[in-house]
Amino acid sequence: MIVVGTICSVLLAITGLLCIVRIVRGPTMLDRTVAADVFVAASAGAIGVEAAVGRHGTTLSILVVLSLVGFLGSVSIARFAAPDTDRSSHDEPTDPEEDA
């Protein structure tokens, strides 16, 4: 169990480092957002590995909260960044003579 925990910890640490590099260098806001989401997921994975190696369930509530915060953050940024196609069709003035 120690070997598996060590391998998982190393892989999650590499993932975290690569995510930090992408957050710093990311050319767009969406690249940084995806990197931050992956970083939160890797953090949740690291906490899960620690709980599995330590054979305790005290950190499961932290996992749930961290996953919820990561999900809500990603959805809110995606909602903010996505173009609002419905609004553009409602904002255009309609000419009643064209319909006739």
Short mmCIF file of N, CA and C in Angstrom, two decimals:
data_model
loop_
_atom_site.label_atom_id
_atom_site.label_comp_id
_atom_site.label_asym_id
_atom_site.label_seq_id
_atom_site.Cartn_x
_atom_site.Cartn_y
_atom_site.Cartn_z
N MET A 1 0.82 -1.20 0.00
CA MET A 1 0.00 0.00 0.00
C MET A 1 0.86 1.26 0.00
N ILE A 2 2.01 1.17 0.65
CA ILE A 2 2.92 2.33 0.70
C ILE A 2 3.48 2.64 -0.68
N VAL A 3 3.79 1.59 -1.46
CA VAL A 3 4.36 1.81 -2.79
C VAL A 3 3.33 2.47 -3.70
N VAL A 4 2.10 1.98 -3.64
CA VAL A 4 1.03 2.56 -4.47
C VAL A 4 0.77 4.01 -4.06
N GLY A 5 0.75 4.26 -2.76
CA GLY A 5 0.55 5.62 -2.27
C GLY A 5 1.66 6.55 -2.70
N THR A 6 2.89 6.05 -2.68
CA THR A 6 4.03 6.87 -3.10
C THR A 6 3.97 7.19 -4.59
N ILE A 7 3.66 6.16 -5.39
CA ILE A 7 3.56 6.39 -6.84
C ILE A 7 2.45 7.38 -7.15
N CYS A 8 1.30 7.22 -6.51
CA CYS A 8 0.19 8.14 -6.74
C CYS A 8 0.54 9.55 -6.29
N SER A 9 1.23 9.67 -5.18
CA SER A 9 1.61 11.00 -4.69
C SER A 9 2.58 11.69 -5.64
N VAL A 10 3.52 10.93 -6.18
CA VAL A 10 4.48 11.52 -7.13
C VAL A 10 3.76 11.97 -8.39
N LEU A 11 2.87 11.11 -8.90
CA LEU A 11 2.14 11.48 -10.12
C LEU A 11 1.23 12.70 -9.89
N LEU A 12 0.60 12.76 -8.74
CA LEU A 12 -0.26 13.91 -8.44
C LEU A 12 0.57 15.17 -8.22
N ALA A 13 1.77 15.03 -7.66
CA ALA A 13 2.64 16.19 -7.50
C ALA A 13 3.11 16.71 -8.86
N ILE A 14 3.44 15.80 -9.76
CA ILE A 14 3.82 16.23 -11.12
C ILE A 14 2.64 16.93 -11.80
N THR A 15 1.45 16.38 -11.63
CA THR A 15 0.26 17.02 -12.19
C THR A 15 0.07 18.42 -11.62
N GLY A 16 0.25 18.56 -10.32
CA GLY A 16 0.11 19.88 -9.70
C GLY A 16 1.12 20.87 -10.23
N LEU A 17 2.37 20.43 -10.40
CA LEU A 17 3.40 21.32 -10.93
C LEU A 17 3.08 21.75 -12.36
N LEU A 18 2.65 20.80 -13.18
CA LEU A 18 2.30 21.14 -14.56
C LEU A 18 1.10 22.09 -14.61
N CYS A 19 0.17 21.91 -13.71
CA CYS A 19 -0.99 22.81 -13.65
C CYS A 19 -0.56 24.22 -13.24
N ILE A 20 0.37 24.31 -12.30
CA ILE A 20 0.85 25.64 -11.89
C ILE A 20 1.57 26.33 -13.05
N VAL A 21 2.34 25.55 -13.80
CA VAL A 21 3.02 26.13 -14.97
C VAL A 21 1.98 26.64 -15.96
N ARG A 22 0.92 25.87 -16.19
CA ARG A 22 -0.10 26.30 -17.14
C ARG A 22 -0.87 27.51 -16.61
N ILE A 23 -1.09 27.57 -15.31
CA ILE A 23 -1.78 28.73 -14.74
C ILE A 23 -0.93 29.99 -14.93
N VAL A 24 0.37 29.87 -14.75
CA VAL A 24 1.25 31.04 -14.89
C VAL A 24 1.41 31.42 -16.35
N ARG A 25 1.62 30.44 -17.24
CA ARG A 25 1.93 30.73 -18.64
C ARG A 25 0.73 30.74 -19.56
N GLY A 26 -0.41 30.27 -19.09
CA GLY A 26 -1.57 30.09 -19.97
C GLY A 26 -1.89 31.33 -20.78
N PRO A 27 -1.99 31.17 -22.08
CA PRO A 27 -2.22 32.38 -22.87
C PRO A 27 -3.63 32.94 -22.72
N THR A 28 -4.59 32.10 -22.43
CA THR A 28 -5.95 32.60 -22.31
C THR A 28 -6.50 32.31 -20.92
N MET A 29 -7.62 32.97 -20.65
CA MET A 29 -8.27 32.77 -19.36
C MET A 29 -8.81 31.34 -19.24
N LEU A 30 -9.28 30.80 -20.34
CA LEU A 30 -9.83 29.44 -20.30
C LEU A 30 -8.75 28.40 -20.03
N ASP A 31 -7.54 28.61 -20.57
CA ASP A 31 -6.43 27.70 -20.26
C ASP A 31 -6.14 27.71 -18.77
N ARG A 32 -6.11 28.90 -18.20
CA ARG A 32 -5.86 29.00 -16.76
C ARG A 32 -7.00 28.39 -15.96
N THR A 33 -8.21 28.54 -16.43
CA THR A 33 -9.36 27.97 -15.74
C THR A 33 -9.31 26.45 -15.74
N VAL A 34 -9.01 25.87 -16.88
CA VAL A 34 -8.92 24.41 -16.97
C VAL A 34 -7.78 23.90 -16.10
N ALA A 35 -6.66 24.62 -16.11
CA ALA A 35 -5.53 24.22 -15.27
C ALA A 35 -5.89 24.31 -13.78
N ALA A 36 -6.61 25.34 -13.40
CA ALA A 36 -7.02 25.46 -12.00
C ALA A 36 -7.99 24.34 -11.62
N ASP A 37 -8.88 23.98 -12.54
CA ASP A 37 -9.81 22.89 -12.27
C ASP A 37 -9.08 21.56 -12.12
N VAL A 38 -8.10 21.32 -12.98
CA VAL A 38 -7.31 20.09 -12.87
C VAL A 38 -6.49 20.10 -11.59
N PHE A 39 -6.00 21.27 -11.19
CA PHE A 39 -5.24 21.37 -9.94
C PHE A 39 -6.12 21.03 -8.75
N VAL A 40 -7.36 21.51 -8.76
CA VAL A 40 -8.29 21.17 -7.67
C VAL A 40 -8.58 19.67 -7.66
N ALA A 41 -8.75 19.09 -8.84
CA ALA A 41 -9.00 17.64 -8.92
C ALA A 41 -7.78 16.85 -8.43
N ALA A 42 -6.57 17.31 -8.78
CA ALA A 42 -5.36 16.63 -8.31
C ALA A 42 -5.22 16.77 -6.80
N SER A 43 -5.61 17.92 -6.27
CA SER A 43 -5.57 18.10 -4.82
C SER A 43 -6.55 17.16 -4.13
N ALA A 44 -7.73 17.04 -4.70
CA ALA A 44 -8.71 16.11 -4.14
C ALA A 44 -8.19 14.67 -4.22
N GLY A 45 -7.52 14.34 -5.32
CA GLY A 45 -6.93 13.02 -5.44
C GLY A 45 -5.84 12.78 -4.41
N ALA A 46 -5.03 13.81 -4.16
CA ALA A 46 -3.97 13.67 -3.16
C ALA A 46 -4.56 13.47 -1.76
N ILE A 47 -5.63 14.18 -1.47
CA ILE A 47 -6.28 13.99 -0.17
C ILE A 47 -6.89 12.60 -0.09
N GLY A 48 -7.44 12.12 -1.19
CA GLY A 48 -7.98 10.76 -1.22
C GLY A 48 -6.90 9.70 -1.03
N VAL A 49 -5.75 9.91 -1.64
CA VAL A 49 -4.64 8.97 -1.47
C VAL A 49 -4.18 8.97 -0.02
N GLU A 50 -4.11 10.14 0.58
CA GLU A 50 -3.70 10.23 1.98
C GLU A 50 -4.71 9.51 2.88
N ALA A 51 -5.99 9.64 2.57
CA ALA A 51 -7.02 8.95 3.37
C ALA A 51 -6.92 7.44 3.18
N ALA A 52 -6.61 7.00 1.96
CA ALA A 52 -6.51 5.57 1.70
C ALA A 52 -5.27 4.97 2.37
N VAL A 53 -4.17 5.68 2.30
CA VAL A 53 -2.94 5.17 2.91
C VAL A 53 -3.06 5.18 4.43
N GLY A 54 -3.64 6.24 4.97
CA GLY A 54 -3.80 6.35 6.41
C GLY A 54 -4.96 5.53 6.97
N ARG A 55 -5.81 5.03 6.08
CA ARG A 55 -6.97 4.21 6.45
C ARG A 55 -7.89 4.92 7.45
N HIS A 56 -8.23 6.15 7.07
CA HIS A 56 -9.19 6.88 7.89
C HIS A 56 -10.13 7.66 6.97
N GLY A 57 -11.26 8.02 7.49
CA GLY A 57 -12.26 8.73 6.69
C GLY A 57 -12.54 10.13 7.16
N THR A 58 -11.61 10.69 7.93
CA THR A 58 -11.86 12.03 8.46
C THR A 58 -11.75 13.11 7.41
N THR A 59 -11.06 12.84 6.31
CA THR A 59 -10.89 13.86 5.28
C THR A 59 -11.92 13.75 4.17
N LEU A 60 -12.86 12.86 4.30
CA LEU A 60 -13.86 12.72 3.23
C LEU A 60 -14.74 13.95 3.11
N SER A 61 -15.04 14.60 4.22
CA SER A 61 -15.84 15.82 4.14
C SER A 61 -15.07 16.92 3.41
N ILE A 62 -13.77 16.96 3.61
CA ILE A 62 -12.95 17.94 2.88
C ILE A 62 -12.97 17.64 1.39
N LEU A 63 -12.95 16.36 1.04
CA LEU A 63 -13.02 15.98 -0.38
C LEU A 63 -14.32 16.43 -1.01
N VAL A 64 -15.41 16.26 -0.28
CA VAL A 64 -16.72 16.66 -0.82
C VAL A 64 -16.77 18.16 -1.02
N VAL A 65 -16.32 18.92 -0.05
CA VAL A 65 -16.35 20.38 -0.15
C VAL A 65 -15.41 20.85 -1.26
N LEU A 66 -14.23 20.28 -1.35
CA LEU A 66 -13.27 20.68 -2.39
C LEU A 66 -13.81 20.35 -3.78
N SER A 67 -14.44 19.22 -3.94
CA SER A 67 -15.03 18.87 -5.23
C SER A 67 -16.17 19.80 -5.59
N LEU A 68 -16.99 20.15 -4.62
CA LEU A 68 -18.11 21.06 -4.88
C LEU A 68 -17.61 22.45 -5.25
N VAL A 69 -16.61 22.94 -4.55
CA VAL A 69 -16.06 24.27 -4.85
C VAL A 69 -15.42 24.27 -6.24
N GLY A 70 -14.69 23.21 -6.58
CA GLY A 70 -14.09 23.12 -7.90
C GLY A 70 -15.12 23.08 -9.01
N PHE A 71 -16.19 22.32 -8.80
CA PHE A 71 -17.23 22.23 -9.81
C PHE A 71 -17.95 23.57 -9.99
N LEU A 72 -18.33 24.19 -8.88
CA LEU A 72 -19.04 25.46 -8.98
C LEU A 72 -18.16 26.56 -9.58
N GLY A 73 -16.88 26.55 -9.24
CA GLY A 73 -15.97 27.53 -9.82
C GLY A 73 -15.83 27.36 -11.32
N SER A 74 -15.70 26.13 -11.77
CA SER A 74 -15.55 25.88 -13.21
C SER A 74 -16.82 26.24 -13.97
N VAL A 75 -17.96 25.88 -13.41
CA VAL A 75 -19.21 26.18 -14.09
C VAL A 75 -19.44 27.69 -14.15
N SER A 76 -19.13 28.39 -13.08
CA SER A 76 -19.36 29.84 -13.09
C SER A 76 -18.42 30.55 -14.06
N ILE A 77 -17.18 30.12 -14.15
CA ILE A 77 -16.25 30.75 -15.10
C ILE A 77 -16.63 30.38 -16.52
N ALA A 78 -17.05 29.15 -16.76
CA ALA A 78 -17.49 28.77 -18.10
C ALA A 78 -18.74 29.56 -18.50
N ARG A 79 -19.62 29.78 -17.57
CA ARG A 79 -20.82 30.58 -17.85
C ARG A 79 -20.45 32.02 -18.14
N PHE A 80 -19.46 32.54 -17.43
CA PHE A 80 -19.01 33.91 -17.64
C PHE A 80 -18.31 34.06 -18.99
N ALA A 81 -17.52 33.05 -19.38
CA ALA A 81 -16.71 33.15 -20.59
C ALA A 81 -17.47 32.78 -21.85
N ALA A 82 -18.54 32.02 -21.74
CA ALA A 82 -19.26 31.58 -22.93
C ALA A 82 -20.04 32.74 -23.53
N PRO A 83 -20.10 32.81 -24.85
CA PRO A 83 -20.88 33.87 -25.48
C PRO A 83 -22.36 33.64 -25.23
N ASP A 84 -23.06 34.72 -24.99
CA ASP A 84 -24.48 34.65 -24.69
C ASP A 84 -25.26 34.81 -26.00
N THR A 85 -25.57 33.69 -26.64
CA THR A 85 -26.22 33.75 -27.95
C THR A 85 -27.69 34.12 -27.83
N ASP A 86 -28.34 33.76 -26.75
CA ASP A 86 -29.75 34.11 -26.60
C ASP A 86 -29.94 35.61 -26.44
N ARG A 87 -29.04 36.22 -25.72
CA ARG A 87 -29.17 37.65 -25.46
C ARG A 87 -28.98 38.46 -26.74
N SER A 88 -28.06 38.05 -27.61
CA SER A 88 -27.81 38.82 -28.82
C SER A 88 -29.01 38.79 -29.75
N SER A 89 -29.76 37.70 -29.77
CA SER A 89 -30.93 37.65 -30.64
C SER A 89 -32.07 38.49 -30.08
N HIS A 90 -32.11 38.68 -28.75
CA HIS A 90 -33.17 39.49 -28.15
C HIS A 90 -32.85 40.97 -28.19
N ASP A 91 -31.57 41.33 -28.27
CA ASP A 91 -31.18 42.73 -28.25
C ASP A 91 -31.35 43.41 -29.60
N GLU A 92 -31.41 42.65 -30.67
CA GLU A 92 -31.53 43.26 -31.98
C GLU A 92 -32.93 43.85 -32.15
N PRO A 93 -32.97 45.08 -32.60
CA PRO A 93 -34.30 45.68 -32.81
C PRO A 93 -35.00 45.01 -33.99
N THR A 94 -36.25 44.81 -33.84
CA THR A 94 -37.02 44.18 -34.91
C THR A 94 -37.74 45.26 -35.69
N ASP A 95 -37.73 45.07 -36.96
CA ASP A 95 -38.40 46.02 -37.85
C ASP A 95 -39.74 45.43 -38.24
N PRO A 96 -40.84 46.03 -37.83
CA PRO A 96 -42.15 45.44 -38.13
C PRO A 96 -42.45 45.42 -39.62
N GLU A 97 -41.80 46.28 -40.41
CA GLU A 97 -42.09 46.29 -41.85
C GLU A 97 -41.47 45.10 -42.56
N GLU A 98 -40.35 44.55 -42.00
CA GLU A 98 -39.72 43.38 -42.63
C GLU A 98 -40.59 42.15 -42.49
N ASP A 99 -41.35 42.04 -41.41
CA ASP A 99 -42.19 40.87 -41.21
C ASP A 99 -43.39 40.87 -42.15
N ALA A 100 -43.79 42.04 -42.62
CA ALA A 100 -45.00 42.12 -43.46
C ALA A 100 -44.74 41.72 -44.88
#
